[in-house]
Amino acid sequence: MRKIEVQMNKAIEDKKDWSKDNTSVSYNEELDCCIVRLYGNKIAEIYEGKIVIFDGGVQSVTTKSRLNAIITSNGGFGSEGVFQKSYDWFVRIYDYATKTYNNIPFQNGLILV
């Protein structure tokens, strides 16, 4: 995990506003959630017990890296995350019922619990 992603996750954990280079975290007290932006575009909302992910309009390596850092540090299993196959984005999600991982097409507003 990159240094900027460690700092980003610390701000999320502390529920504090933070910004560095192209990444920012803002805490919304009314919703009790942190909003992460990359180049000013929202890529994630982190609530207690759930994460809502977005691509911010750009499916880039950096966006994927930030999302995976958020997922890993905020409740995801080690193998959960966003990946790319043949130019298309997918999300690997753990299914508690079957105790297996499922790969689903990426979509903005996808909720991970």
CSV table of C-alpha atoms in Angstrom, one decimal:
chain,number,residue,atom,x,y,z
A,1,MET,CA,0.0,0.0,0.0
A,2,ARG,CA,1.3,3.4,-0.9
A,3,LYS,CA,2.2,6.0,1.7
A,4,ILE,CA,-0.6,8.3,0.6
A,5,GLU,CA,-3.1,5.5,0.9
A,6,VAL,CA,-1.9,4.7,4.5
A,7,GLN,CA,-2.4,8.4,5.3
A,8,MET,CA,-5.8,8.4,3.6
A,9,ASN,CA,-7.0,5.4,5.6
A,10,LYS,CA,-5.7,7.0,8.8
A,11,ALA,CA,-7.9,10.0,8.1
A,12,ILE,CA,-10.9,7.7,7.4
A,13,GLU,CA,-10.2,5.8,10.7
A,14,ASP,CA,-10.0,9.1,12.6
A,15,LYS,CA,-13.0,10.6,10.8
A,16,LYS,CA,-11.0,13.7,9.9
A,17,ASP,CA,-10.7,15.9,6.9
A,18,TRP,CA,-7.4,15.4,5.0
A,19,SER,CA,-5.9,16.2,1.7
A,20,LYS,CA,-2.7,15.4,-0.1
A,21,ASP,CA,-1.8,15.8,-3.8
A,22,ASN,CA,-4.6,14.3,-5.8
A,23,THR,CA,-6.5,12.6,-2.9
A,24,SER,CA,-8.8,14.0,-0.2
A,25,VAL,CA,-11.0,12.7,2.6
A,26,SER,CA,-13.9,14.7,4.0
A,27,TYR,CA,-15.9,13.7,7.0
A,28,ASN,CA,-19.7,14.3,6.9
A,29,GLU,CA,-20.8,14.5,10.5
A,30,GLU,CA,-24.6,14.4,9.7
A,31,LEU,CA,-24.2,11.2,7.7
A,32,ASP,CA,-21.3,9.8,9.8
A,33,CYS,CA,-19.4,8.9,6.7
A,34,CYS,CA,-16.1,9.8,5.1
A,35,ILE,CA,-16.1,10.7,1.4
A,36,VAL,CA,-12.9,10.0,-0.6
A,37,ARG,CA,-12.2,12.0,-3.7
A,38,LEU,CA,-9.5,11.6,-6.3
A,39,TYR,CA,-8.8,14.6,-8.5
A,40,GLY,CA,-12.0,16.1,-7.0
A,41,ASN,CA,-14.2,13.1,-8.1
A,42,LYS,CA,-15.9,11.0,-5.5
A,43,ILE,CA,-14.6,7.4,-5.5
A,44,ALA,CA,-15.9,6.1,-2.1
A,45,GLU,CA,-18.2,6.7,0.8
A,46,ILE,CA,-17.2,4.9,3.9
A,47,TYR,CA,-19.9,4.3,6.6
A,48,GLU,CA,-19.9,2.1,9.7
A,49,GLY,CA,-20.2,-1.4,8.3
A,50,LYS,CA,-20.4,-0.5,4.5
A,51,ILE,CA,-18.4,1.0,1.7
A,52,VAL,CA,-20.0,2.5,-1.4
A,53,ILE,CA,-17.6,2.6,-4.4
A,54,PHE,CA,-17.5,4.8,-7.6
A,55,ASP,CA,-14.9,5.1,-10.4
A,56,GLY,CA,-15.0,8.9,-10.3
A,57,GLY,CA,-15.5,8.9,-14.1
A,58,VAL,CA,-12.0,7.5,-14.7
A,59,GLN,CA,-11.2,3.8,-14.5
A,60,SER,CA,-7.5,4.3,-13.9
A,61,VAL,CA,-4.8,2.4,-12.1
A,62,THR,CA,-4.7,5.1,-9.4
A,63,THR,CA,-8.5,4.9,-8.8
A,64,LYS,CA,-8.2,1.1,-8.5
A,65,SER,CA,-5.3,1.4,-6.1
A,66,ARG,CA,-7.2,3.8,-3.8
A,67,LEU,CA,-10.3,1.7,-3.9
A,68,ASN,CA,-8.4,-1.4,-3.0
A,69,ALA,CA,-6.6,0.3,-0.2
A,70,ILE,CA,-10.0,1.5,1.2
A,71,ILE,CA,-11.6,-1.9,0.9
A,72,THR,CA,-8.6,-3.7,2.5
A,73,SER,CA,-8.4,-1.3,5.4
A,74,ASN,CA,-12.1,-1.0,6.1
A,75,GLY,CA,-13.4,-4.5,6.5
A,76,GLY,CA,-12.6,-6.3,3.3
A,77,PHE,CA,-11.0,-9.8,3.2
A,78,GLY,CA,-7.6,-9.9,1.8
A,79,SER,CA,-8.8,-11.0,-1.6
A,80,GLU,CA,-11.7,-8.6,-2.0
A,81,GLY,CA,-11.2,-5.7,-4.3
A,82,VAL,CA,-11.4,-4.1,-7.7
A,83,PHE,CA,-9.5,-5.7,-10.6
A,84,GLN,CA,-9.4,-5.4,-14.4
A,85,LYS,CA,-9.7,-8.1,-17.0
A,86,SER,CA,-9.7,-7.4,-20.7
A,87,TYR,CA,-10.2,-3.6,-20.1
A,88,ASP,CA,-13.3,-4.2,-18.0
A,89,TRP,CA,-13.5,-3.6,-14.2
A,90,PHE,CA,-14.8,-6.2,-11.8
A,91,VAL,CA,-15.2,-6.5,-8.0
A,92,ARG,CA,-14.3,-9.6,-6.1
A,93,ILE,CA,-16.7,-10.0,-3.2
A,94,TYR,CA,-16.8,-12.7,-0.5
A,95,ASP,CA,-20.1,-14.5,-0.2
A,96,TYR,CA,-20.7,-15.4,3.5
A,97,ALA,CA,-23.4,-17.9,2.6
A,98,THR,CA,-21.4,-20.0,0.3
A,99,LYS,CA,-18.0,-19.1,1.7
A,100,THR,CA,-16.7,-18.3,-1.8
A,101,TYR,CA,-15.7,-15.3,-3.8
A,102,ASN,CA,-17.8,-13.9,-6.6
A,103,ASN,CA,-16.6,-11.7,-9.4
A,104,ILE,CA,-19.2,-9.1,-10.5
A,105,PRO,CA,-19.0,-6.3,-13.0
A,106,PHE,CA,-18.0,-3.0,-11.5
A,107,GLN,CA,-20.8,-0.5,-11.2
A,108,ASN,CA,-20.9,3.0,-9.6
A,109,GLY,CA,-22.7,3.0,-6.3
A,110,LEU,CA,-21.9,-0.7,-5.5
A,111,ILE,CA,-22.3,-1.3,-1.8
A,112,LEU,CA,-19.9,-3.5,0.0
A,113,VAL,CA,-20.8,-4.8,3.4
